[in-house]
XYZ file of C-alpha atoms in Angstrom:
283
model
C -7.168 12.124 20.963
C -6.159 9.019 22.869
C -8.182 7.486 25.690
C -6.046 8.787 28.547
C -5.216 6.555 31.488
C -6.306 3.220 30.031
C -4.631 0.482 32.032
C -3.268 -2.389 29.957
C -4.447 -5.025 32.396
C -7.961 -3.565 32.391
C -8.001 -3.202 28.627
C -7.034 -6.853 28.174
C -9.697 -8.214 30.465
C -8.041 -7.919 33.866
C -4.781 -9.684 33.070
C -2.675 -10.652 30.133
C -2.473 -14.088 28.640
C 0.192 -16.537 29.740
C 2.546 -18.348 27.428
C 2.139 -22.030 28.249
C 5.781 -22.840 27.505
C 7.719 -20.134 29.300
C 5.080 -18.734 31.613
C 5.637 -15.237 30.197
C 2.753 -12.784 30.250
C 1.607 -12.181 26.682
C 1.039 -8.619 25.423
C -2.656 -9.320 24.717
C -5.353 -10.836 26.903
C -6.738 -14.278 26.030
C -10.168 -12.991 24.991
C -8.606 -10.545 22.495
C -6.524 -13.379 21.060
C -9.636 -15.563 20.803
C -11.586 -12.806 19.064
C -8.821 -12.109 16.544
C -8.607 -15.831 15.780
C -12.337 -16.342 15.307
C -13.813 -17.464 11.985
C -16.484 -14.747 12.245
C -15.558 -11.289 10.946
C -17.573 -9.573 13.698
C -15.489 -11.281 16.395
C -12.204 -10.439 14.686
C -13.336 -6.835 14.270
C -14.210 -6.680 17.963
C -10.740 -7.898 18.861
C -9.186 -5.248 16.606
C -11.285 -2.481 18.197
C -10.116 -3.616 21.643
C -6.515 -3.365 20.463
C -7.174 0.121 19.048
C -8.541 1.242 22.438
C -5.572 -0.326 24.178
C -3.021 1.434 21.960
C -4.813 4.787 22.249
C -4.347 4.535 26.004
C -0.595 4.144 25.674
C 2.053 6.750 24.916
C 3.891 6.132 21.591
C 6.984 7.697 23.148
C 7.012 6.241 26.654
C 5.306 2.930 25.899
C 6.922 2.170 22.543
C 8.474 -1.138 23.739
C 5.061 -2.286 24.930
C 3.365 -1.415 21.620
C 6.271 -2.926 19.679
C 5.800 -6.168 21.618
C 2.129 -6.259 20.583
C 3.100 -5.728 16.928
C 5.758 -8.444 17.130
C 3.322 -10.849 18.766
C 0.712 -10.196 16.058
C 3.291 -10.674 13.308
C 4.621 -13.940 14.704
C 1.333 -15.504 15.786
C -1.195 -14.065 13.344
C 0.316 -12.627 10.156
C 2.719 -15.576 9.866
C 0.131 -18.158 10.916
C -0.813 -21.015 8.556
C -4.442 -20.355 9.551
C -6.133 -17.876 7.169
C -8.517 -16.576 9.863
C -5.547 -15.770 12.072
C -3.917 -13.843 9.228
C -7.136 -11.909 8.640
C -7.327 -11.080 12.340
C -3.699 -9.983 12.331
C -4.316 -7.614 9.419
C -7.304 -6.055 11.169
C -5.178 -5.666 14.286
C -2.308 -3.982 12.419
C -4.732 -1.414 11.023
C -6.150 -0.921 14.519
C -2.679 -0.232 15.909
C -2.050 2.302 13.139
C -5.312 4.070 13.963
C -4.501 3.937 17.666
C -1.072 5.518 17.089
C -2.470 8.211 14.806
C 0.099 10.853 13.941
C 2.699 9.012 16.010
C 2.648 5.971 13.726
C 6.177 6.772 12.563
C 7.572 5.141 15.718
C 6.605 1.693 14.394
C 5.663 2.234 10.760
C 8.167 -0.263 9.346
C 7.092 -2.969 11.785
C 3.451 -2.411 10.774
C 3.796 -1.951 7.009
C 6.112 -4.839 6.130
C 3.931 -7.673 7.509
C 0.895 -6.175 5.740
C 2.828 -5.989 2.470
C 3.713 -9.662 2.816
C 0.008 -10.539 2.750
C -0.443 -8.875 -0.661
C 0.815 -12.158 -2.128
C -1.133 -14.489 0.178
C -2.626 -17.596 -1.449
C -6.038 -16.824 0.113
C -7.978 -14.135 -1.792
C -9.763 -12.945 1.358
C -6.427 -12.404 3.079
C -5.238 -10.387 0.067
C -8.397 -8.296 0.316
C -7.848 -7.675 4.043
C -4.240 -6.741 3.267
C -5.491 -4.006 0.900
C -7.948 -2.802 3.518
C -5.297 -2.814 6.237
C -2.796 -0.915 4.078
C -5.517 1.601 3.207
C -6.052 2.353 6.897
C -2.318 2.544 7.572
C -1.836 4.936 4.638
C -4.809 7.048 5.681
C -3.206 7.592 9.078
C 0.419 7.957 8.001
C -0.107 9.994 4.780
C 3.312 11.062 3.437
C 5.189 8.806 5.859
C 3.960 5.768 3.925
C 5.873 6.822 0.800
C 9.102 5.404 2.224
C 7.563 2.117 1.085
C 6.078 3.503 -2.134
C 7.870 1.177 -4.559
C 6.881 -1.914 -2.581
C 3.267 -0.769 -2.302
C 3.185 0.180 -5.996
C 4.590 -3.213 -6.973
C 1.995 -4.948 -4.827
C -0.873 -2.925 -6.288
C 0.432 -3.554 -9.804
C -0.041 -7.279 -9.199
C -3.302 -7.041 -7.257
C -5.011 -4.828 -9.848
C -5.085 -7.925 -12.094
C -6.154 -10.296 -9.318
C -8.692 -12.953 -10.354
C -10.856 -12.041 -7.347
C -13.122 -9.033 -7.974
C -13.138 -8.032 -4.290
C -9.337 -7.841 -4.280
C -9.471 -5.722 -7.443
C -11.944 -3.337 -5.816
C -9.879 -3.137 -2.635
C -6.809 -2.351 -4.714
C -8.647 0.469 -6.493
C -9.507 2.126 -3.183
C -5.928 1.838 -1.938
C -4.610 3.076 -5.288
C -6.826 6.158 -5.153
C -5.653 7.023 -1.649
C -1.945 6.583 -2.439
C -2.356 8.838 -5.495
C -3.898 11.510 -3.274
C -0.993 11.224 -0.838
C 1.599 11.548 -3.626
C -0.187 14.597 -5.016
C -0.124 16.400 -1.667
C 3.596 16.038 -0.864
C 6.551 17.969 -2.262
C 9.370 15.441 -2.138
C 8.291 12.447 -4.199
C 11.388 10.442 -5.198
C 10.899 10.136 -8.970
C 14.354 8.686 -9.617
C 13.702 5.862 -7.190
C 10.339 5.135 -8.824
C 11.390 5.145 -12.509
C 13.156 1.719 -12.489
C 9.997 -0.059 -11.340
C 7.896 1.819 -13.905
C 10.416 0.899 -16.591
C 10.228 -2.741 -15.515
C 6.407 -2.872 -15.520
C 5.632 -0.739 -18.597
C 6.098 -3.673 -20.979
C 3.385 -5.802 -19.352
C 0.453 -6.636 -21.616
C -2.310 -7.367 -19.096
C -5.091 -4.822 -19.661
C -5.656 -4.192 -15.928
C -1.955 -3.594 -15.356
C -1.758 -1.258 -18.345
C -4.749 0.703 -17.042
C -3.063 0.916 -13.642
C 0.222 2.159 -15.125
C -1.439 4.724 -17.376
C -3.356 6.050 -14.402
C -0.149 6.550 -12.445
C 1.707 8.164 -15.329
C -1.164 10.615 -15.810
C -1.325 11.473 -12.097
C 2.425 11.909 -11.659
C 2.646 14.057 -14.774
C -0.087 16.315 -13.397
C 1.732 17.042 -10.132
C 3.570 20.387 -10.547
C 6.721 19.429 -8.629
C 7.204 16.089 -10.445
C 8.962 16.448 -13.826
C 8.063 13.050 -15.209
C 8.726 14.152 -18.783
C 12.447 14.281 -18.010
C 12.362 10.479 -17.668
C 10.258 9.841 -20.771
C 12.943 7.775 -22.500
C 12.545 5.067 -19.860
C 8.886 4.305 -20.575
C 7.958 5.857 -23.944
C 8.439 2.569 -25.785
C 5.887 0.953 -23.489
C 3.412 3.766 -24.133
C 3.797 3.292 -27.888
C 3.092 -0.428 -27.490
C -0.169 0.431 -25.743
C -1.332 2.282 -28.847
C -1.976 -1.125 -30.422
C -3.832 -2.540 -27.421
C -7.045 -4.407 -28.246
C -9.008 -2.232 -25.833
C -9.903 1.113 -27.408
C -10.059 2.938 -24.085
C -6.454 1.968 -23.335
C -5.356 3.128 -26.783
C -7.060 6.474 -26.314
C -5.639 6.989 -22.831
C -2.126 6.239 -24.094
C -2.663 8.693 -26.973
C -3.737 11.442 -24.571
C -0.701 10.906 -22.331
C 1.760 10.857 -25.245
C 0.150 14.031 -26.646
C 0.544 15.753 -23.284
C 4.232 14.845 -23.092
C 4.672 16.143 -26.667
C 2.987 19.402 -25.693
C 5.386 19.827 -22.769
C 8.402 19.146 -24.984
C 7.208 21.645 -27.601
C 6.637 24.180 -24.845
C 10.331 24.081 -24.005
C 9.730 23.340 -20.327
C 11.906 20.246 -20.352
C 15.302 20.693 -18.746
C 16.914 17.264 -18.591
C 15.304 15.189 -21.336
C 17.614 12.827 -23.216
C 16.599 13.619 -26.805
C 19.101 11.174 -28.269
C 17.504 8.307 -26.350
C 14.071 9.361 -27.575
C 15.231 9.426 -31.176
C 16.527 5.875 -30.785
C 13.108 4.756 -29.566
C 11.285 6.546 -32.380
C 13.537 5.044 -35.024
């Protein structure tokens, strides 16, 4: 539940900040801006918690323009800042807004998700880590609503799972696990929209990426309402290539997945499989 009756002026320290150029009142108070910009994590976290409290005191329906202005300000002045600490603060703040909106996040989900996605490819490894953390919190709140951006998030995770920084890798694993849970609990996953990106990535040889892809193929094939086997011709060749991977665990996982698809085909539960395309691959 939101913190009813929170006044924006009170929540931002009595009055908003003032833009030195135009004299316009900024959507966040100066002390929140200072905290979000600080080099210390504890200060940035404090600023994000203040924003969460602020947003919880607003109505997503009636105060949407006000919340949207905060998001826009954070995107322009923090996420797009050349200063890495500012970008980190902006990512914490975006997650805080998502938490503050709760089930009403749909009113601004695009405005929140896209700037966070941009930071997946940041040159600073700590910013990439915070991007994973921020997206995790956004996905945890939005659940199935986040899947509108599934291909973009999947593409980002596919790159980050092979990141040279171990903390980024670990952050990606947590996000990956959550997104898999979300996909498994919905009934309208868009398989046709997803297949082209799987087809494009299945030929990659990096061991971390292969592990990531095999994990997703296994999960999607286990969801009752997703008939992944019907699209087998688009990624079977890539699975066969993994059988010769230098890592034995990858070979074995690919073998298990191929065997499961074969079992489904033999069971006659496949309605739309292109057998001619499969024969071409096998030959």
